[in-house]
PDB file of C-alpha atoms in Angstrom:
ATOM      1  CA  MET A 165      31.655   1.024 -10.995  1.00  0.00           C
ATOM      2  CA  PRO A 166      28.808  -1.383 -12.199  1.00  0.00           C
ATOM      3  CA  SER A 167      29.278  -4.102 -15.224  1.00  0.00           C
ATOM      4  CA  PHE A 168      26.919  -4.371 -17.678  1.00  0.00           C
ATOM      5  CA  PRO A 169      26.091  -7.357 -20.242  1.00  0.00           C
ATOM      6  CA  ALA A 170      28.171  -6.499 -23.545  1.00  0.00           C
ATOM      7  CA  THR A 171      24.995  -6.567 -25.415  1.00  0.00           C
ATOM      8  CA  ILE A 172      23.446  -3.998 -23.680  1.00  0.00           C
ATOM      9  CA  SER A 173      25.210  -0.693 -25.408  1.00  0.00           C
ATOM     10  CA  LEU A 174      25.171   1.972 -22.628  1.00  0.00           C
ATOM     11  CA  LEU A 175      26.745   5.378 -22.902  1.00  0.00           C
ATOM     12  CA  ALA A 176      28.703   6.683 -18.925  1.00  0.00           C
ATOM     13  CA  ILE A 177      27.375  10.676 -18.650  1.00  0.00           C
ATOM     14  CA  PRO A 178      29.657  11.873 -15.564  1.00  0.00           C
ATOM     15  CA  ILE A 179      27.772  14.011 -13.145  1.00  0.00           C
ATOM     16  CA  LYS A 180      28.612  15.614  -9.627  1.00  0.00           C
ATOM     17  CA  PHE A 181      26.955  16.443  -6.707  1.00  0.00           C
ATOM     18  CA  SER A 182      28.598  20.061  -6.460  1.00  0.00           C
ATOM     19  CA  GLU A 183      31.595  21.825  -7.849  1.00  0.00           C
ATOM     20  CA  LYS A 184      33.661  21.018  -4.580  1.00  0.00           C
ATOM     21  CA  GLN A 185      33.458  17.217  -5.190  1.00  0.00           C
ATOM     22  CA  GLN A 186      36.035  15.620  -6.876  1.00  0.00           C
ATOM     23  CA  ALA A 187      34.708  12.016  -7.734  1.00  0.00           C
ATOM     24  CA  SER A 188      32.288  12.067 -10.500  1.00  0.00           C
ATOM     25  CA  HIS A 189      29.155   9.817 -10.410  1.00  0.00           C
ATOM     26  CA  TYR A 190      28.482   7.878 -13.782  1.00  0.00           C
ATOM     27  CA  LEU A 191      25.151   7.674 -15.233  1.00  0.00           C
ATOM     28  CA  TYR A 192      24.307   5.083 -17.982  1.00  0.00           C
ATOM     29  CA  VAL A 193      22.123   6.155 -20.611  1.00  0.00           C
ATOM     30  CA  ARG A 194      20.854   4.590 -23.919  1.00  0.00           C
ATOM     31  CA  GLY A 195      17.472   5.112 -26.084  1.00  0.00           C
ATOM     32  CA  HIS A 196      14.519   3.215 -24.573  1.00  0.00           C
ATOM     33  CA  ARG A 197      13.584   0.231 -26.905  1.00  0.00           C
ATOM     34  CA  VAL A 198      11.480  -3.141 -26.754  1.00  0.00           C
ATOM     35  CA  ARG A 199      11.128  -6.394 -28.518  1.00  0.00           C
ATOM     36  CA  GLU A 200       9.536  -6.032 -32.173  1.00  0.00           C
ATOM     37  CA  GLY A 201       5.761  -6.842 -31.371  1.00  0.00           C
ATOM     38  CA  THR A 202       5.986  -5.912 -27.651  1.00  0.00           C
ATOM     39  CA  LYS A 203       4.251  -2.771 -26.539  1.00  0.00           C
ATOM     40  CA  SER A 204       5.469  -0.375 -24.083  1.00  0.00           C
ATOM     41  CA  SER A 205       3.714   2.461 -22.150  1.00  0.00           C
ATOM     42  CA  TRP A 206       6.755   4.660 -23.250  1.00  0.00           C
ATOM     43  CA  PRO A 207       7.459   6.442 -26.443  1.00  0.00           C
ATOM     44  CA  GLN A 208      10.525   4.565 -27.996  1.00  0.00           C
ATOM     45  CA  LYS A 209      11.687   7.247 -30.230  1.00  0.00           C
ATOM     46  CA  ARG A 210      11.193  10.286 -27.554  1.00  0.00           C
ATOM     47  CA  THR A 211      12.243   7.888 -24.281  1.00  0.00           C
ATOM     48  CA  LEU A 212      15.623   8.018 -22.554  1.00  0.00           C
ATOM     49  CA  PHE A 213      16.629   5.001 -19.975  1.00  0.00           C
ATOM     50  CA  VAL A 214      18.551   6.133 -17.246  1.00  0.00           C
ATOM     51  CA  LEU A 215      20.607   3.510 -14.721  1.00  0.00           C
ATOM     52  CA  ASN A 216      22.690   4.148 -11.765  1.00  0.00           C
ATOM     53  CA  VAL A 217      20.561   7.262 -10.600  1.00  0.00           C
ATOM     54  CA  PRO A 218      21.689   8.242  -6.887  1.00  0.00           C
ATOM     55  CA  PRO A 219      19.115   8.834  -4.060  1.00  0.00           C
ATOM     56  CA  TYR A 220      20.122  12.697  -4.142  1.00  0.00           C
ATOM     57  CA  CYS A 221      19.043  13.344  -7.672  1.00  0.00           C
ATOM     58  CA  THR A 222      15.195  14.023  -8.121  1.00  0.00           C
ATOM     59  CA  GLU A 223      12.661  13.691 -10.894  1.00  0.00           C
ATOM     60  CA  GLU A 224      13.061  17.668 -10.969  1.00  0.00           C
ATOM     61  CA  CYS A 225      17.164  17.997 -10.572  1.00  0.00           C
ATOM     62  CA  LEU A 226      17.389  15.013 -13.622  1.00  0.00           C
ATOM     63  CA  SER A 227      15.005  17.129 -16.081  1.00  0.00           C
ATOM     64  CA  ARG A 228      16.750  19.958 -15.162  1.00  0.00           C
ATOM     65  CA  LEU A 229      20.110  18.266 -15.803  1.00  0.00           C
ATOM     66  CA  LEU A 230      18.298  16.857 -19.447  1.00  0.00           C
ATOM     67  CA  SER A 231      16.586  20.105 -20.428  1.00  0.00           C
ATOM     68  CA  PRO A 232      19.910  21.736 -22.459  1.00  0.00           C
ATOM     69  CA  CYS A 233      19.474  18.410 -24.825  1.00  0.00           C
ATOM     70  CA  GLY A 234      15.578  20.028 -25.387  1.00  0.00           C
ATOM     71  CA  PRO A 235      12.272  20.198 -23.905  1.00  0.00           C
ATOM     72  CA  VAL A 236      11.358  16.960 -21.226  1.00  0.00           C
ATOM     73  CA  GLN A 237       7.582  15.708 -21.189  1.00  0.00           C
ATOM     74  CA  SER A 238       8.295  13.963 -18.166  1.00  0.00           C
ATOM     75  CA  VAL A 239      10.616  12.377 -15.962  1.00  0.00           C
ATOM     76  CA  GLU A 240       9.641   8.833 -13.661  1.00  0.00           C
ATOM     77  CA  LEU A 241      11.895   7.256 -11.266  1.00  0.00           C
ATOM     78  CA  GLN A 242      11.512   3.604 -10.741  1.00  0.00           C
ATOM     79  CA  GLU A 243      13.417   0.947  -8.366  1.00  0.00           C
ATOM     80  CA  LYS A 244      14.204  -1.269 -11.240  1.00  0.00           C
ATOM     81  CA  PRO A 245      13.334  -1.259 -15.138  1.00  0.00           C
ATOM     82  CA  ASP A 246       9.561  -1.559 -16.232  1.00  0.00           C
ATOM     83  CA  LEU A 247       8.308  -4.326 -17.919  1.00  0.00           C
ATOM     84  CA  ALA A 248       4.634  -3.982 -17.887  1.00  0.00           C
ATOM     85  CA  GLU A 249       3.271  -4.055 -21.457  1.00  0.00           C
ATOM     86  CA  THR A 250      -0.120  -2.276 -20.642  1.00  0.00           C
ATOM     87  CA  ALA A 251      -0.481   1.467 -20.125  1.00  0.00           C
ATOM     88  CA  LYS A 252       0.091   2.530 -16.630  1.00  0.00           C
ATOM     89  CA  GLU A 253      -2.270   4.382 -14.851  1.00  0.00           C
ATOM     90  CA  PRO A 254      -1.750   7.923 -13.739  1.00  0.00           C
ATOM     91  CA  LYS A 255       0.253   8.159 -10.232  1.00  0.00           C
ATOM     92  CA  SER A 256      -1.134   9.196  -7.309  1.00  0.00           C
ATOM     93  CA  LYS A 257       0.515  12.857  -5.132  1.00  0.00           C
ATOM     94  CA  PHE A 258      -1.273  10.789  -1.869  1.00  0.00           C
ATOM     95  CA  PHE A 259      -1.383   7.004  -2.091  1.00  0.00           C
ATOM     96  CA  HIS A 260       1.926   5.385  -3.931  1.00  0.00           C
ATOM     97  CA  PRO A 261       4.668   3.431  -2.543  1.00  0.00           C
ATOM     98  CA  LYS A 262       7.724   5.026  -0.435  1.00  0.00           C
ATOM     99  CA  PRO A 263      10.703   6.607  -2.288  1.00  0.00           C
ATOM    100  CA  VAL A 264      13.137   3.771  -3.171  1.00  0.00           C
ATOM    101  CA  PRO A 265      16.230   3.984  -0.482  1.00  0.00           C
ATOM    102  CA  GLY A 266      18.997   3.507  -2.958  1.00  0.00           C
ATOM    103  CA  PHE A 267      20.141   3.587  -6.571  1.00  0.00           C
ATOM    104  CA  GLN A 268      17.325   3.799  -9.346  1.00  0.00           C
ATOM    105  CA  VAL A 269      16.266   4.097 -13.074  1.00  0.00           C
ATOM    106  CA  ALA A 270      14.722   6.596 -15.061  1.00  0.00           C
ATOM    107  CA  TYR A 271      12.586   7.088 -17.700  1.00  0.00           C
ATOM    108  CA  VAL A 272      12.499  10.651 -19.405  1.00  0.00           C
ATOM    109  CA  VAL A 273      10.492  11.584 -22.362  1.00  0.00           C
ATOM    110  CA  PHE A 274      11.256  14.354 -24.629  1.00  0.00           C
ATOM    111  CA  GLN A 275       9.283  16.531 -26.439  1.00  0.00           C
ATOM    112  CA  LYS A 276      10.963  15.683 -29.907  1.00  0.00           C
ATOM    113  CA  PRO A 277      12.968  12.653 -30.734  1.00  0.00           C
ATOM    114  CA  GLY A 278      16.202  14.849 -30.933  1.00  0.00           C
ATOM    115  CA  GLY A 279      16.119  15.397 -27.222  1.00  0.00           C
ATOM    116  CA  VAL A 280      17.515  11.328 -27.029  1.00  0.00           C
ATOM    117  CA  SER A 281      20.404  12.136 -29.766  1.00  0.00           C
ATOM    118  CA  ALA A 282      21.262  15.048 -27.938  1.00  0.00           C
ATOM    119  CA  ALA A 283      21.626  13.208 -24.580  1.00  0.00           C
ATOM    120  CA  LEU A 284      23.590  10.412 -25.551  1.00  0.00           C
ATOM    121  CA  ALA A 285      25.889  13.161 -27.096  1.00  0.00           C
ATOM    122  CA  LEU A 286      26.518  14.480 -23.769  1.00  0.00           C
ATOM    123  CA  LYS A 287      30.016  14.542 -21.814  1.00  0.00           C
ATOM    124  CA  GLY A 288      29.484  16.155 -18.851  1.00  0.00           C
ATOM    125  CA  PRO A 289      30.512  16.549 -15.587  1.00  0.00           C
ATOM    126  CA  LEU A 290      27.013  17.977 -14.747  1.00  0.00           C
ATOM    127  CA  LEU A 291      26.669  19.028 -11.389  1.00  0.00           C
ATOM    128  CA  VAL A 292      23.496  18.065  -9.584  1.00  0.00           C
ATOM    129  CA  SER A 293      23.564  21.056  -7.087  1.00  0.00           C
ATOM    130  CA  THR A 294      24.293  24.631  -8.221  1.00  0.00           C
ATOM    131  CA  GLU A 295      23.527  27.870  -6.690  1.00  0.00           C
ATOM    132  CA  SER A 296      21.000  28.847  -8.685  1.00  0.00           C
ATOM    133  CA  HIS A 297      19.617  25.259  -8.035  1.00  0.00           C
ATOM    134  CA  PRO A 298      20.715  24.154  -4.865  1.00  0.00           C
ATOM    135  CA  VAL A 299      20.218  20.440  -4.016  1.00  0.00           C
ATOM    136  CA  LYS A 300      18.979  19.775  -0.569  1.00  0.00           C
ATOM    137  CA  SER A 301      20.920  17.127   1.532  1.00  0.00           C
ATOM    138  CA  GLY A 302      21.059  16.044   5.148  1.00  0.00           C
ATOM    139  CA  VAL A 303      18.921  17.318   8.071  1.00  0.00           C
ATOM    140  CA  HIS A 304      17.869  19.991   5.247  1.00  0.00           C
ATOM    141  CA  LYS A 305      16.171  17.098   2.988  1.00  0.00           C
ATOM    142  CA  TRP A 306      14.457  15.217   6.111  1.00  0.00           C
ATOM    143  CA  ILE A 307      12.990  18.584   6.981  1.00  0.00           C
ATOM    144  CA  ARG A 308      11.499  19.031   3.557  1.00  0.00           C
ATOM    145  CA  ASP A 309      10.658  15.426   3.137  1.00  0.00           C
ATOM    146  CA  TYR A 310       8.656  15.524   6.678  1.00  0.00           C
ATOM    147  CA  ARG A 311       6.708  18.506   5.478  1.00  0.00           C
ATOM    148  CA  ASP A 312       6.133  17.054   2.289  1.00  0.00           C
ATOM    149  CA  SER A 313       4.457  14.089   4.062  1.00  0.00           C
ATOM    150  CA  VAL A 314       1.458  16.537   5.711  1.00  0.00           C
ATOM    151  CA  LEU A 315      -1.486  16.027   3.716  1.00  0.00           C
ATOM    152  CA  ASP A 316      -3.432  18.688   2.504  1.00  0.00           C
ATOM    153  CA  PRO A 317      -7.202  17.795   3.488  1.00  0.00           C
ATOM    154  CA  GLU A 318      -8.957  19.230   0.613  1.00  0.00           C
ATOM    155  CA  ALA A 319      -6.779  17.977  -1.988  1.00  0.00           C
ATOM    156  CA  LEU A 320      -7.151  14.095  -0.693  1.00  0.00           C
ATOM    157  CA  ARG A 321     -10.614  14.616  -0.431  1.00  0.00           C
ATOM    158  CA  VAL A 322     -10.910  15.739  -4.179  1.00  0.00           C
ATOM    159  CA  GLU A 323      -8.497  12.987  -5.209  1.00  0.00           C
ATOM    160  CA  VAL A 324     -10.520  10.095  -3.187  1.00  0.00           C
ATOM    161  CA  ASP A 325     -13.770  11.750  -4.789  1.00  0.00           C
ATOM    162  CA  THR A 326     -12.714  11.234  -8.310  1.00  0.00           C
ATOM    163  CA  PHE A 327     -11.119   8.036  -7.922  1.00  0.00           C
ATOM    164  CA  MET A 328     -14.621   6.750  -6.535  1.00  0.00           C
ATOM    165  CA  GLU A 329     -16.152   8.135  -9.300  1.00  0.00           C
ATOM    166  CA  THR A 330     -14.099   6.593 -12.039  1.00  0.00           C
ATOM    167  CA  TYR A 331     -14.488   3.361 -10.023  1.00  0.00           C
ATOM    168  CA  ASP A 332     -18.579   3.463 -10.021  1.00  0.00           C
ATOM    169  CA  LYS A 333     -18.713   4.589 -13.541  1.00  0.00           C
ATOM    170  CA  LYS A 334     -15.922   1.597 -14.897  1.00  0.00           C
ATOM    171  CA  MET A 335     -18.654  -0.958 -12.320  1.00  0.00           C
ATOM    172  CA  ALA A 336     -21.833   0.544 -14.096  1.00  0.00           C
ATOM    173  CA  GLU A 337     -20.311  -0.276 -17.803  1.00  0.00           C
ATOM    174  CA  GLU A 338     -18.882  -3.542 -16.513  1.00  0.00           C
ATOM    175  CA  GLU A 339     -22.129  -4.378 -15.237  1.00  0.00           C
ATOM    176  CA  ALA A 340     -24.472  -2.888 -18.398  1.00  0.00           C
ATOM    177  CA  LYS A 341     -21.417  -5.447 -20.369  1.00  0.00           C
ATOM    178  CA  ALA A 342     -22.323  -8.292 -18.651  1.00  0.00           C
ATOM    179  CA  GLN A 343     -26.127  -7.679 -19.086  1.00  0.00           C
ATOM    180  CA  GLU A 344     -26.208  -7.260 -23.113  1.00  0.00           C
ATOM    181  CA  GLU A 345     -24.178 -10.471 -22.893  1.00  0.00           C
ATOM    182  CA  GLU A 346     -26.332 -12.423 -20.306  1.00  0.00           C
ATOM    183  CA  GLY A 347     -28.262 -15.405 -22.389  1.00  0.00           C
ATOM    184  CA  VAL A 348     -26.351 -14.713 -25.598  1.00  0.00           C
ATOM    185  CA  PRO A 349     -24.415 -17.751 -26.896  1.00  0.00           C
ATOM    186  CA  ASP A 350     -20.235 -17.037 -27.391  1.00  0.00           C
ATOM    187  CA  GLU A 351     -18.661 -18.667 -30.713  1.00  0.00           C
ATOM    188  CA  GLU A 352     -18.920 -21.809 -29.433  1.00  0.00           C
ATOM    189  CA  GLY A 353     -22.704 -22.045 -28.370  1.00  0.00           C
ATOM    190  CA  TRP A 354     -21.825 -21.581 -24.666  1.00  0.00           C
ATOM    191  CA  VAL A 355     -24.544 -19.042 -22.641  1.00  0.00           C
ATOM    192  CA  LYS A 356     -22.043 -17.431 -19.549  1.00  0.00           C
ATOM    193  CA  VAL A 357     -25.101 -17.914 -16.782  1.00  0.00           C
ATOM    194  CA  THR A 358     -24.558 -15.518 -14.174  1.00  0.00           C
ATOM    195  CA  ARG A 359     -25.892 -15.713 -10.450  1.00  0.00           C
ATOM    196  CA  ARG A 360     -28.086 -12.305  -8.963  1.00  0.00           C
ATOM    197  CA  GLY A 361     -29.435 -11.740  -5.581  1.00  0.00           C
ATOM    198  CA  ARG A 362     -33.226 -11.407  -5.694  1.00  0.00           C
ATOM    199  CA  ARG A 363     -33.351  -7.924  -4.042  1.00  0.00           C
ATOM    200  CA  PRO A 364     -30.470  -5.170  -4.844  1.00  0.00           C
ATOM    201  CA  VAL A 365     -28.744  -3.976  -2.188  1.00  0.00           C
ATOM    202  CA  LEU A 366     -29.510  -0.111  -1.574  1.00  0.00           C
ATOM    203  CA  PRO A 367     -27.071   2.123  -1.214  1.00  0.00           C
ATOM    204  CA  ARG A 368     -26.391   3.205   2.413  1.00  0.00           C
ATOM    205  CA  THR A 369     -26.707   6.771   3.499  1.00  0.00           C
ATOM    206  CA  GLU A 370     -24.251   8.478   5.948  1.00  0.00           C
ATOM    207  CA  ALA A 371     -26.774   8.118   8.766  1.00  0.00           C
ATOM    208  CA  ALA A 372     -27.382   4.593   8.340  1.00  0.00           C
ATOM    209  CA  SER A 373     -23.880   3.638   8.532  1.00  0.00           C
ATOM    210  CA  LEU A 374     -23.266   5.459  11.260  1.00  0.00           C
ATOM    211  CA  ARG A 375     -26.064   3.416  13.003  1.00  0.00           C
ATOM    212  CA  VAL A 376     -24.546   0.228  12.017  1.00  0.00           C
ATOM    213  CA  LEU A 377     -20.769   1.149  13.150  1.00  0.00           C
ATOM    214  CA  GLU A 378     -22.826   2.285  16.744  1.00  0.00           C
ATOM    215  CA  ARG A 379     -24.873  -0.859  16.895  1.00  0.00           C
ATOM    216  CA  GLU A 380     -21.475  -2.927  16.194  1.00  0.00           C
ATOM    217  CA  LYS A 381     -19.722  -0.866  19.085  1.00  0.00           C
ATOM    218  CA  ARG A 382     -22.130  -1.691  21.347  1.00  0.00           C
ATOM    219  CA  LYS A 383     -22.371  -5.430  20.613  1.00  0.00           C
ATOM    220  CA  ARG A 384     -18.239  -5.340  21.054  1.00  0.00           C
ATOM    221  CA  ALA A 385     -18.869  -3.380  24.096  1.00  0.00           C
ATOM    222  CA  ARG A 386     -21.156  -6.018  26.011  1.00  0.00           C
ATOM    223  CA  LYS A 387     -18.689  -9.297  25.257  1.00  0.00           C
ATOM    224  CA  GLU A 388     -15.725 -10.108  26.961  1.00  0.00           C
ATOM    225  CA  LEU A 389     -12.600 -11.436  25.741  1.00  0.00           C
ATOM    226  CA  LEU A 390     -12.218 -14.717  27.642  1.00  0.00           C
ATOM    227  CA  ASN A 391      -9.284 -17.045  27.814  1.00  0.00           C
ATOM    228  CA  PHE A 392      -7.829 -15.473  25.043  1.00  0.00           C
ATOM    229  CA  TYR A 393      -4.107 -15.511  26.978  1.00  0.00           C
ATOM    230  CA  ALA A 394      -3.052 -18.991  28.187  1.00  0.00           C
ATOM    231  CA  TRP A 395      -2.086 -17.206  31.423  1.00  0.00           C
ATOM    232  CA  GLN A 396      -6.018 -16.185  31.338  1.00  0.00           C
ATOM    233  CA  HIS A 397      -6.899 -20.240  30.939  1.00  0.00           C
ATOM    234  CA  ARG A 398      -5.221 -21.238  33.627  1.00  0.00           C
ATOM    235  CA  GLU A 399      -6.258 -18.864  36.096  1.00  0.00           C
ATOM    236  CA  THR A 400      -9.838 -19.689  34.909  1.00  0.00           C
ATOM    237  CA  LYS A 401      -9.023 -23.232  35.835  1.00  0.00           C
ATOM    238  CA  MET A 402      -7.771 -22.650  39.323  1.00  0.00           C
ATOM    239  CA  GLU A 403     -10.306 -20.154  40.277  1.00  0.00           C
ATOM    240  CA  HIS A 404     -12.850 -22.934  39.340  1.00  0.00           C
ATOM    241  CA  LEU A 405     -10.940 -25.414  41.596  1.00  0.00           C
ATOM    242  CA  ALA A 406     -10.998 -23.495  44.101  1.00  0.00           C
ATOM    243  CA  GLN A 407     -14.732 -22.579  44.285  1.00  0.00           C
ATOM    244  CA  LEU A 408     -15.258 -26.516  43.833  1.00  0.00           C
ATOM    245  CA  ARG A 409     -12.867 -27.038  47.111  1.00  0.00           C
ATOM    246  CA  LYS A 410     -14.679 -24.526  48.914  1.00  0.00           C
ATOM    247  CA  LYS A 411     -17.966 -25.760  48.288  1.00  0.00           C
ATOM    248  CA  PHE A 412     -17.186 -29.355  48.968  1.00  0.00           C
ATOM    249  CA  GLU A 413     -15.743 -28.150  52.229  1.00  0.00           C
ATOM    250  CA  GLU A 414     -19.182 -26.341  53.396  1.00  0.00           C
ATOM    251  CA  ASP A 415     -20.736 -29.502  52.148  1.00  0.00           C
ATOM    252  CA  LYS A 416     -18.970 -31.528  54.508  1.00  0.00           C
ATOM    253  CA  GLN A 417     -19.469 -28.944  57.773  1.00  0.00           C
ATOM    254  CA  ARG A 418     -22.951 -29.401  56.551  1.00  0.00           C
ATOM    255  CA  ILE A 419     -23.249 -32.624  56.676  1.00  0.00           C
ATOM    256  CA  GLU A 420     -21.633 -32.786  60.091  1.00  0.00           C
ATOM    257  CA  LEU A 421     -23.928 -30.369  61.730  1.00  0.00           C
ATOM    258  CA  MET A 422     -26.741 -32.681  60.621  1.00  0.00           C
ATOM    259  CA  ARG A 423     -25.451 -35.817  61.732  1.00  0.00           C
ATOM    260  CA  ALA A 424     -24.929 -33.981  65.188  1.00  0.00           C
ATOM    261  CA  GLN A 425     -28.182 -32.480  65.009  1.00  0.00           C
ATOM    262  CA  ARG A 426     -30.362 -36.211  64.907  1.00  0.00           C
ATOM    263  CA  LYS A 427     -31.632 -37.213  68.042  1.00  0.00           C
ATOM    264  CA  PHE A 428     -33.538 -41.006  68.815  1.00  0.00           C
ATOM    265  CA  ARG A 429     -37.047 -40.386  69.264  1.00  0.00           C
ATOM    266  CA  PRO A 430     -39.062 -43.047  68.922  1.00  0.00           C
ATOM    267  CA  TYR A 431     -42.440 -41.636  70.276  1.00  0.00           C
TER     268      TYR A 431
END
């Protein structure tokens, strides 16, 4: 059983994977709280912090286990506790890191503060996999993970378009703010100077981008990758020396032939 510092009061909740399992696994829980004056992306009075979450316990499973304590608003699994003080961006369905292959921590947000108190009073053991809610493991879990890894092209396109619209809007707001602040002195009297090009760059159309890519492709096709490896460099030197020797021998033969053809003709 893992040990924790005495200053952190954690309560243990036993869980079992199924009824057939005799040994219990323990979740260590406490109410989420941060230091006074520190901002947190999780509501303190409605968030339950959970340690030692096993790999087979998913967010959906953890939400089901704690739903008797009260309506669960959200559950998020992480590799380690979240120390960020700023609000987190919404998690993407497609662009996110691979799941952590081990024990994790979880932040469970209830709709009401009473859910945290009820969760801290749980005795257990709680069953992770039941007949009504079976949890897949082994080969069945691998098959499910593979099917989930196949992306929906249309949904992916919608998310990318939404992200780019948000990004373009953010960049436009930053540019407008920079134009407003340009030439305006700050509190100390300093004026921020920015460098801009003479002509703004026009956005490329799809056809123009394709032409540029085709041009670059032709350039790469014309170029030959010479002397990239050490053995190529050695072979090039050997071929050059062989050509010099061959030319030297040809020159010697030509000179000997010219000497043999010389005749003394005084008249």
